[in-house]
mmCIF file of C-alpha atoms in Angstrom:
data_model
loop_
_atom_site.group_PDB
_atom_site.id
_atom_site.type_symbol
_atom_site.label_atom_id
_atom_site.label_comp_id
_atom_site.label_asym_id
_atom_site.label_seq_id
_atom_site.Cartn_x
_atom_site.Cartn_y
_atom_site.Cartn_z
ATOM 1 C CA MET A 1 -9.786 -17.069 1.655
ATOM 2 C CA LYS A 2 -8.040 -20.432 1.578
ATOM 3 C CA ARG A 3 -4.689 -20.717 3.520
ATOM 4 C CA SER A 4 -3.106 -22.229 0.455
ATOM 5 C CA THR A 5 -4.157 -19.311 -1.648
ATOM 6 C CA ALA A 6 -2.678 -16.907 0.906
ATOM 7 C CA PHE A 7 0.744 -18.506 0.648
ATOM 8 C CA GLU A 8 0.515 -18.383 -3.188
ATOM 9 C CA PHE A 9 0.150 -14.552 -2.969
ATOM 10 C CA SER A 10 3.404 -14.404 -0.949
ATOM 11 C CA ARG A 11 5.106 -15.947 -3.967
ATOM 12 C CA VAL A 12 3.747 -13.150 -6.154
ATOM 13 C CA THR A 13 5.321 -10.415 -4.064
ATOM 14 C CA GLU A 14 8.551 -12.450 -3.879
ATOM 15 C CA ALA A 15 8.646 -12.683 -7.677
ATOM 16 C CA ALA A 16 8.109 -8.901 -8.063
ATOM 17 C CA ALA A 17 10.832 -8.113 -5.484
ATOM 18 C CA LEU A 18 13.274 -10.538 -7.203
ATOM 19 C CA ALA A 19 12.542 -8.919 -10.592
ATOM 20 C CA ALA A 20 13.113 -5.431 -9.152
ATOM 21 C CA PHE A 21 16.395 -6.507 -7.574
ATOM 22 C CA ASN A 22 18.362 -6.088 -10.856
ATOM 23 C CA TRP A 23 17.210 -2.475 -11.113
ATOM 24 C CA ILE A 24 18.143 -1.345 -7.588
ATOM 25 C CA GLY A 25 20.396 1.743 -7.788
ATOM 26 C CA ARG A 26 20.299 1.902 -11.629
ATOM 27 C CA GLY A 27 18.353 5.142 -11.795
ATOM 28 C CA ASN A 28 15.466 3.771 -13.909
ATOM 29 C CA LYS A 29 12.308 3.600 -11.823
ATOM 30 C CA ASN A 30 10.057 2.777 -14.840
ATOM 31 C CA ALA A 31 12.202 -0.268 -15.793
ATOM 32 C CA ALA A 32 12.098 -1.507 -12.236
ATOM 33 C CA ASP A 33 8.328 -1.067 -12.065
ATOM 34 C CA ASP A 34 7.858 -2.772 -15.394
ATOM 35 C CA ALA A 35 9.958 -5.764 -14.324
ATOM 36 C CA ALA A 36 7.957 -6.158 -11.108
ATOM 37 C CA VAL A 37 4.663 -5.834 -12.963
ATOM 38 C CA LYS A 38 5.539 -8.579 -15.416
ATOM 39 C CA ALA A 39 6.701 -10.870 -12.643
ATOM 40 C CA MET A 40 3.463 -10.291 -10.637
ATOM 41 C CA ARG A 41 1.212 -10.791 -13.681
ATOM 42 C CA ALA A 42 2.932 -14.077 -14.645
ATOM 43 C CA LEU A 43 2.514 -15.539 -11.175
ATOM 44 C CA LEU A 44 -1.017 -14.292 -10.700
ATOM 45 C CA ASN A 45 -2.118 -15.911 -13.953
ATOM 46 C CA LYS A 46 -0.841 -19.307 -12.772
ATOM 47 C CA MET A 47 -3.023 -19.117 -9.600
ATOM 48 C CA GLU A 48 -6.247 -21.114 -9.209
ATOM 49 C CA ILE A 49 -8.379 -18.022 -8.778
ATOM 50 C CA ARG A 50 -10.856 -15.847 -10.728
ATOM 51 C CA GLY A 51 -9.023 -12.636 -9.857
ATOM 52 C CA GLU A 52 -9.709 -9.024 -10.696
ATOM 53 C CA ILE A 53 -7.459 -6.005 -10.079
ATOM 54 C CA VAL A 54 -9.898 -3.614 -8.398
ATOM 55 C CA ILE A 55 -7.370 -0.849 -7.823
ATOM 56 C CA GLY A 56 -3.946 -0.619 -9.365
ATOM 57 C CA GLU A 57 -1.763 1.472 -11.520
ATOM 58 C CA GLY A 58 -4.136 3.163 -13.920
ATOM 59 C CA GLU A 59 -6.657 2.086 -16.516
ATOM 60 C CA ILE A 60 -6.640 -0.448 -19.319
ATOM 61 C CA ASP A 61 -5.001 1.924 -21.798
ATOM 62 C CA GLU A 62 -1.955 2.208 -19.510
ATOM 63 C CA ALA A 63 -0.915 -1.501 -19.802
ATOM 64 C CA PRO A 64 1.581 -3.137 -19.207
ATOM 65 C CA MET A 65 0.732 -1.911 -15.732
ATOM 66 C CA LEU A 66 -1.587 -4.127 -13.680
ATOM 67 C CA TYR A 67 -4.640 -2.013 -14.565
ATOM 68 C CA ILE A 68 -7.975 -1.568 -12.886
ATOM 69 C CA GLY A 69 -10.437 -4.196 -14.153
ATOM 70 C CA GLU A 70 -7.735 -6.629 -15.381
ATOM 71 C CA LYS A 71 -8.702 -10.260 -14.940
ATOM 72 C CA VAL A 72 -5.970 -12.515 -13.545
ATOM 73 C CA GLY A 73 -5.738 -16.168 -12.565
ATOM 74 C CA ARG A 74 -6.735 -19.443 -14.315
ATOM 75 C CA SER A 75 -10.433 -18.478 -13.915
ATOM 76 C CA GLU A 76 -11.870 -22.004 -13.932
ATOM 77 C CA PRO A 77 -15.437 -22.431 -12.764
ATOM 78 C CA GLN A 78 -14.396 -24.040 -9.485
ATOM 79 C CA ASP A 79 -11.811 -21.276 -8.656
ATOM 80 C CA GLU A 80 -12.297 -18.711 -5.898
ATOM 81 C CA ASP A 81 -13.403 -15.128 -6.657
ATOM 82 C CA VAL A 82 -10.646 -12.777 -5.502
ATOM 83 C CA ALA A 83 -10.391 -8.986 -5.587
ATOM 84 C CA ILE A 84 -6.809 -7.674 -5.651
ATOM 85 C CA ALA A 85 -5.353 -4.275 -4.754
ATOM 86 C CA VAL A 86 -1.831 -3.986 -5.991
ATOM 87 C CA ASP A 87 1.332 -1.819 -5.936
ATOM 88 C CA PRO A 88 4.158 -3.813 -7.583
ATOM 89 C CA ILE A 89 6.726 -1.454 -6.097
ATOM 90 C CA ASP A 90 5.834 0.917 -3.259
ATOM 91 C CA GLY A 91 8.893 3.101 -3.548
ATOM 92 C CA THR A 92 9.971 2.977 -7.292
ATOM 93 C CA ARG A 93 12.230 6.028 -6.828
ATOM 94 C CA MET A 94 13.788 4.455 -3.697
ATOM 95 C CA THR A 95 14.487 1.323 -5.754
ATOM 96 C CA ALA A 96 16.030 3.272 -8.600
ATOM 97 C CA MET A 97 18.191 5.264 -6.212
ATOM 98 C CA GLY A 98 19.165 2.328 -4.069
ATOM 99 C CA GLN A 99 17.471 3.872 -1.041
ATOM 100 C CA ALA A 100 16.011 1.935 1.926
ATOM 101 C CA GLY A 101 12.501 0.779 2.414
ATOM 102 C CA ALA A 102 11.141 -0.219 -1.051
ATOM 103 C CA ILE A 103 8.694 -3.140 -1.036
ATOM 104 C CA ALA A 104 6.607 -5.156 -3.460
ATOM 105 C CA VAL A 105 3.047 -5.326 -2.059
ATOM 106 C CA LEU A 106 -0.504 -6.542 -2.697
ATOM 107 C CA ALA A 107 -3.754 -7.141 -0.857
ATOM 108 C CA ALA A 108 -6.357 -9.756 -1.698
ATOM 109 C CA GLY A 109 -9.921 -10.198 -0.444
ATOM 110 C CA GLY A 110 -13.418 -11.250 -1.307
ATOM 111 C CA LYS A 111 -15.095 -10.093 -4.474
ATOM 112 C CA ASN A 112 -16.645 -6.973 -2.817
ATOM 113 C CA THR A 113 -14.135 -6.396 -0.025
ATOM 114 C CA PHE A 114 -12.198 -3.405 -1.318
ATOM 115 C CA LEU A 115 -12.985 0.161 -2.340
ATOM 116 C CA ARG A 116 -13.069 0.446 -6.136
ATOM 117 C CA ALA A 117 -11.572 3.768 -7.182
ATOM 118 C CA PRO A 118 -9.403 5.308 -9.890
ATOM 119 C CA ASP A 119 -5.599 5.465 -9.573
ATOM 120 C CA MET A 120 -5.440 9.058 -8.107
ATOM 121 C CA TYR A 121 -4.377 10.855 -4.942
ATOM 122 C CA MET A 122 -5.711 9.870 -1.573
ATOM 123 C CA GLU A 123 -5.226 11.638 1.744
ATOM 124 C CA LYS A 124 -4.646 9.062 4.521
ATOM 125 C CA LEU A 125 -4.591 8.839 8.283
ATOM 126 C CA VAL A 126 -3.599 5.613 10.093
ATOM 127 C CA VAL A 127 -3.432 4.574 13.705
ATOM 128 C CA ASP A 128 -3.075 1.281 15.556
ATOM 129 C CA SER A 129 -5.695 -0.723 17.485
ATOM 130 C CA GLU A 130 -5.125 1.291 20.739
ATOM 131 C CA ALA A 131 -6.208 4.492 18.990
ATOM 132 C CA LYS A 132 -8.963 2.989 16.887
ATOM 133 C CA GLY A 133 -12.007 5.284 16.614
ATOM 134 C CA MET A 134 -10.025 8.402 17.594
ATOM 135 C CA ILE A 135 -9.222 9.758 14.122
ATOM 136 C CA ASP A 136 -11.317 11.998 11.989
ATOM 137 C CA LEU A 137 -9.879 13.462 8.659
ATOM 138 C CA ASN A 138 -12.498 16.217 8.875
ATOM 139 C CA LEU A 139 -10.511 17.627 11.799
ATOM 140 C CA PRO A 140 -7.098 19.301 11.588
ATOM 141 C CA LEU A 141 -4.109 17.015 11.971
ATOM 142 C CA GLU A 142 -3.084 18.696 15.171
ATOM 143 C CA GLN A 143 -6.456 17.853 16.764
ATOM 144 C CA ASN A 144 -6.112 14.242 15.612
ATOM 145 C CA ILE A 145 -2.626 13.955 17.183
ATOM 146 C CA ARG A 146 -3.964 15.382 20.468
ATOM 147 C CA ARG A 147 -6.904 12.926 20.465
ATOM 148 C CA VAL A 148 -4.622 9.974 19.845
ATOM 149 C CA ALA A 149 -2.116 11.179 22.467
ATOM 150 C CA SER A 150 -4.944 11.497 25.002
ATOM 151 C CA LYS A 151 -6.210 7.970 24.226
ATOM 152 C CA LYS A 152 -2.681 6.600 24.635
ATOM 153 C CA GLY A 153 -1.976 8.551 27.756
ATOM 154 C CA LYS A 154 1.025 10.254 26.108
ATOM 155 C CA LEU A 155 2.492 13.746 26.155
ATOM 156 C CA LEU A 156 2.822 15.384 22.757
ATOM 157 C CA SER A 157 6.538 15.219 23.216
ATOM 158 C CA GLN A 158 6.228 11.384 23.462
ATOM 159 C CA MET A 159 4.314 11.060 20.179
ATOM 160 C CA THR A 160 5.863 9.981 16.907
ATOM 161 C CA VAL A 161 4.144 10.806 13.541
ATOM 162 C CA ALA A 162 5.256 9.486 10.191
ATOM 163 C CA ILE A 163 4.556 11.891 7.304
ATOM 164 C CA LEU A 164 5.411 11.618 3.585
ATOM 165 C CA ALA A 165 8.272 14.025 2.876
ATOM 166 C CA LYS A 166 6.749 15.849 -0.036
ATOM 167 C CA PRO A 167 6.801 19.605 -0.716
ATOM 168 C CA ARG A 168 2.999 19.616 -0.241
ATOM 169 C CA HIS A 169 3.635 18.490 3.372
ATOM 170 C CA ASP A 170 6.384 20.914 4.263
ATOM 171 C CA GLU A 171 4.204 23.274 6.284
ATOM 172 C CA ILE A 172 2.329 20.380 7.930
ATOM 173 C CA ILE A 173 5.543 18.829 9.060
ATOM 174 C CA LYS A 174 6.741 22.168 10.456
ATOM 175 C CA LYS A 175 3.513 22.667 12.435
ATOM 176 C CA VAL A 176 3.620 19.166 13.859
ATOM 177 C CA GLN A 177 7.232 19.682 14.948
ATOM 178 C CA GLU A 178 6.254 22.945 16.598
ATOM 179 C CA LEU A 179 3.907 20.968 18.746
ATOM 180 C CA GLY A 180 6.907 19.080 20.132
ATOM 181 C CA VAL A 181 5.969 15.939 18.277
ATOM 182 C CA ARG A 182 8.668 13.809 16.726
ATOM 183 C CA VAL A 183 8.258 13.517 12.948
ATOM 184 C CA ILE A 184 9.616 10.716 10.824
ATOM 185 C CA ALA A 185 9.724 12.071 7.261
ATOM 186 C CA ILE A 186 9.247 9.217 4.779
ATOM 187 C CA PRO A 187 10.843 9.969 1.359
ATOM 188 C CA ASP A 188 8.326 7.595 -0.489
ATOM 189 C CA GLY A 189 6.361 4.486 0.253
ATOM 190 C CA ASP A 190 3.784 5.122 2.970
ATOM 191 C CA VAL A 191 2.553 1.529 3.050
ATOM 192 C CA ALA A 192 5.449 0.179 5.096
ATOM 193 C CA ALA A 193 5.175 3.010 7.650
ATOM 194 C CA SER A 194 1.433 2.410 8.048
ATOM 195 C CA VAL A 195 1.932 -1.318 8.599
ATOM 196 C CA GLN A 196 4.668 -0.617 11.098
ATOM 197 C CA CYS A 197 2.384 1.773 12.933
ATOM 198 C CA CYS A 198 -0.117 -1.060 13.507
ATOM 199 C CA LEU A 199 2.365 -3.781 14.482
ATOM 200 C CA PRO A 200 2.844 -4.613 18.211
ATOM 201 C CA ASP A 201 5.435 -2.452 20.018
ATOM 202 C CA SER A 202 5.609 0.055 17.208
ATOM 203 C CA GLU A 203 7.193 3.473 17.911
ATOM 204 C CA ILE A 204 4.940 5.156 15.327
ATOM 205 C CA ASP A 205 1.671 6.513 16.741
ATOM 206 C CA LEU A 206 0.138 7.892 13.648
ATOM 207 C CA VAL A 207 0.798 8.094 9.865
ATOM 208 C CA TYR A 208 -0.370 10.922 7.634
ATOM 209 C CA GLY A 209 0.101 11.829 3.987
ATOM 210 C CA ILE A 210 -1.388 12.488 0.588
ATOM 211 C CA GLY A 211 -0.196 9.648 -1.632
ATOM 212 C CA GLY A 212 -1.684 7.122 -4.029
ATOM 213 C CA ALA A 213 -5.136 5.610 -3.710
ATOM 214 C CA PRO A 214 -3.907 2.024 -4.581
ATOM 215 C CA GLU A 215 -1.425 2.254 -1.666
ATOM 216 C CA GLY A 216 -4.311 3.485 0.516
ATOM 217 C CA VAL A 217 -6.413 0.399 -0.221
ATOM 218 C CA VAL A 218 -3.459 -1.970 0.147
ATOM 219 C CA THR A 219 -2.612 -0.242 3.453
ATOM 220 C CA GLY A 220 -6.244 -0.521 4.503
ATOM 221 C CA ALA A 221 -6.138 -4.347 4.162
ATOM 222 C CA ALA A 222 -3.110 -4.560 6.525
ATOM 223 C CA VAL A 223 -4.632 -2.088 8.927
ATOM 224 C CA GLN A 224 -7.911 -4.001 8.996
ATOM 225 C CA ALA A 225 -6.080 -7.331 9.531
ATOM 226 C CA LEU A 226 -4.027 -5.780 12.384
ATOM 227 C CA GLY A 227 -7.076 -4.174 14.142
ATOM 228 C CA GLY A 228 -6.002 -0.560 13.475
ATOM 229 C CA ASP A 229 -7.940 2.250 11.842
ATOM 230 C CA ILE A 230 -7.650 4.211 8.635
ATOM 231 C CA GLN A 231 -9.482 7.058 6.988
ATOM 232 C CA GLY A 232 -8.960 8.265 3.473
ATOM 233 C CA ARG A 233 -10.168 10.931 1.070
ATOM 234 C CA LEU A 234 -9.855 10.934 -2.776
ATOM 235 C CA ILE A 235 -8.452 14.180 -4.001
ATOM 236 C CA PRO A 236 -8.246 15.340 -7.639
ATOM 237 C CA ARG A 237 -4.762 15.999 -9.002
ATOM 238 C CA ASN A 238 -5.143 19.766 -9.417
ATOM 239 C CA GLN A 239 -5.810 20.184 -5.699
ATOM 240 C CA VAL A 240 -2.583 18.468 -4.867
ATOM 241 C CA LYS A 241 -0.214 19.520 -7.660
ATOM 242 C CA GLY A 242 -1.697 22.915 -8.725
ATOM 243 C CA ASN A 243 -4.001 24.310 -11.377
ATOM 244 C CA THR A 244 -1.913 23.748 -14.554
ATOM 245 C CA PRO A 245 -3.809 22.806 -17.732
ATOM 246 C CA GLU A 246 -2.359 19.303 -17.553
ATOM 247 C CA ASN A 247 -3.408 18.826 -13.909
ATOM 248 C CA MET A 248 -6.854 20.278 -14.563
ATOM 249 C CA LEU A 249 -7.448 17.856 -17.413
ATOM 250 C CA ALA A 250 -6.265 14.929 -15.280
ATOM 251 C CA ALA A 251 -8.560 16.033 -12.477
ATOM 252 C CA GLU A 252 -11.586 16.205 -14.764
ATOM 253 C CA LYS A 253 -10.943 12.619 -15.820
ATOM 254 C CA GLU A 254 -10.502 11.500 -12.222
ATOM 255 C CA ILE A 255 -13.770 13.105 -11.134
ATOM 256 C CA ALA A 256 -15.588 11.552 -14.124
ATOM 257 C CA ARG A 257 -14.214 8.142 -13.249
ATOM 258 C CA CYS A 258 -15.184 8.514 -9.606
ATOM 259 C CA ALA A 259 -18.790 9.379 -10.669
ATOM 260 C CA GLU A 260 -18.794 6.296 -12.949
ATOM 261 C CA MET A 261 -17.478 4.095 -10.164
ATOM 262 C CA GLN A 262 -19.863 5.747 -7.646
ATOM 263 C CA VAL A 263 -17.171 6.742 -5.256
ATOM 264 C CA PRO A 264 -17.137 10.208 -3.659
ATOM 265 C CA VAL A 265 -14.385 12.827 -4.181
ATOM 266 C CA ASN A 266 -13.231 15.098 -1.317
ATOM 267 C CA GLN A 267 -15.295 13.137 1.172
ATOM 268 C CA VAL A 268 -13.887 11.163 4.118
ATOM 269 C CA LEU A 269 -13.970 7.374 3.670
ATOM 270 C CA LYS A 270 -13.882 5.369 6.827
ATOM 271 C CA MET A 271 -12.298 1.970 7.344
ATOM 272 C CA GLU A 272 -15.451 0.031 6.469
ATOM 273 C CA GLU A 273 -15.755 1.900 3.172
ATOM 274 C CA ILE A 274 -12.099 1.208 2.187
ATOM 275 C CA VAL A 275 -11.912 -2.379 3.326
ATOM 276 C CA LYS A 276 -15.386 -3.763 4.073
ATOM 277 C CA ASP A 277 -14.546 -6.968 5.979
ATOM 278 C CA ASP A 278 -11.652 -8.969 7.488
ATOM 279 C CA ASN A 279 -11.556 -11.536 4.719
ATOM 280 C CA VAL A 280 -8.243 -10.049 3.631
ATOM 281 C CA LEU A 281 -4.645 -10.988 3.027
ATOM 282 C CA PHE A 282 -1.746 -8.577 2.967
ATOM 283 C CA ALA A 283 1.597 -9.626 1.433
ATOM 284 C CA ALA A 284 4.774 -7.584 1.167
ATOM 285 C CA THR A 285 8.353 -8.505 0.201
ATOM 286 C CA GLY A 286 11.338 -6.308 0.874
ATOM 287 C CA ILE A 287 13.206 -4.980 -2.162
ATOM 288 C CA THR A 288 15.667 -2.735 -0.438
ATOM 289 C CA THR A 289 16.188 -3.154 3.342
ATOM 290 C CA GLY A 290 14.065 -0.899 5.570
ATOM 291 C CA ASP A 291 12.574 -0.913 9.098
ATOM 292 C CA LEU A 292 9.751 -3.257 8.074
ATOM 293 C CA LEU A 293 11.544 -5.850 5.949
ATOM 294 C CA LYS A 294 15.002 -6.933 4.782
ATOM 295 C CA GLY A 295 15.694 -6.369 1.118
ATOM 296 C CA VAL A 296 16.635 -8.885 -1.593
ATOM 297 C CA HIS A 297 20.347 -9.784 -1.297
ATOM 298 C CA ARG A 298 22.688 -12.407 -2.588
ATOM 299 C CA LYS A 299 24.026 -15.298 -0.491
ATOM 300 C CA GLY A 300 26.451 -17.024 -2.886
ATOM 301 C CA SER A 301 24.438 -18.310 -5.863
ATOM 302 C CA MET A 302 21.226 -17.776 -3.905
ATOM 303 C CA LEU A 303 18.983 -14.709 -3.552
ATOM 304 C CA PHE A 304 17.391 -14.048 -0.050
ATOM 305 C CA THR A 305 13.918 -12.573 0.370
ATOM 306 C CA GLU A 306 11.892 -11.664 3.430
ATOM 307 C CA THR A 307 8.068 -11.497 3.188
ATOM 308 C CA LEU A 308 5.458 -10.314 5.619
ATOM 309 C CA LEU A 309 2.165 -12.179 5.340
ATOM 310 C CA ILE A 310 -0.860 -10.993 7.366
ATOM 311 C CA ARG A 311 -4.260 -12.787 7.291
ATOM 312 C CA GLY A 312 -7.316 -10.875 8.535
ATOM 313 C CA ARG A 313 -9.605 -13.750 9.553
ATOM 314 C CA SER A 314 -7.013 -15.576 11.693
ATOM 315 C CA HIS A 315 -5.133 -12.429 12.746
ATOM 316 C CA THR A 316 -1.855 -14.177 12.026
ATOM 317 C CA ILE A 317 1.367 -12.332 11.201
ATOM 318 C CA ARG A 318 4.077 -14.416 9.491
ATOM 319 C CA ARG A 319 7.595 -13.514 8.350
ATOM 320 C CA VAL A 320 8.765 -15.841 5.629
ATOM 321 C CA GLU A 321 12.500 -15.905 4.828
ATOM 322 C CA SER A 322 13.325 -17.702 1.559
ATOM 323 C CA LEU A 323 16.346 -18.586 -0.506
ATOM 324 C CA HIS A 324 15.990 -18.739 -4.221
ATOM 325 C CA ASP A 325 18.469 -20.564 -6.508
ATOM 326 C CA VAL A 326 19.331 -18.122 -9.243
ATOM 327 C CA SER A 327 20.286 -20.898 -11.714
ATOM 328 C CA ARG A 328 16.699 -22.321 -11.413
ATOM 329 C CA MET A 329 14.836 -19.002 -11.696
ATOM 330 C CA ASP A 330 12.853 -18.291 -14.838
ATOM 331 C CA ASP A 331 14.198 -15.579 -17.110
#
């Protein structure tokens, strides 16, 4: 992927974060998400690419979300083919409640780089480059923690695991804590924690959770670029949320879509199946300040943003701080 194209994608996540800024703390996560989507789509359609959303927020009938299969970019014959995995806001509830750690995020790669899957649940396990090859989602989480600890030469009491703080994980969190392991419970938004896990000098040794598949693929791009490891498993809604009629119907649709897209359900997907090569770019801009990125904030008549830009081929990590003149911003 061209370097100039990579920087253009950083403008896309900046635009989404700036659009979400007005909805921080206003209690309306759907309005925040809608604003971020519209900002992303507008910028993507100005880029000199033949882009396709390969995993995003639902199917075509759920527009205005950036839907699976949506074509973006100017799409001229000379333009580059680009596959895009997107999550306009990772942490919509955090944005709506004014809580820390919400980000606007996307990943881009070659036409066949990313896993193509429905917007459904995905179980994920992430480690850094030091523990690469030591994880296996077919094994219990406790065994994975012990394997990673052994590889890193750490006692269990020296290990730190980040886990999504959802009711479905309450028992898992309790069991991990009983091992003497430190648990960081993430309220929402597992992408930021996974990226942190793979950055140099991170205190997080492993990230676990059942969250969204789009976030899993976006995370996979960053993990691939940083030399870490990820495994995932697509799980139907009823297995995560319970066997209500509504969940059973949603699960049937998810399983049918997986069959149509030729992707397995309830089967472990390794790194090379989620992100097939290192021709990837990961871009994330802070919406609310968290451990990974500073959030959008005013400096006089200007708005400040911080963006993390990671390129797989060159293994470069850039932090881009920008000031945006509010009076010159598009409505």
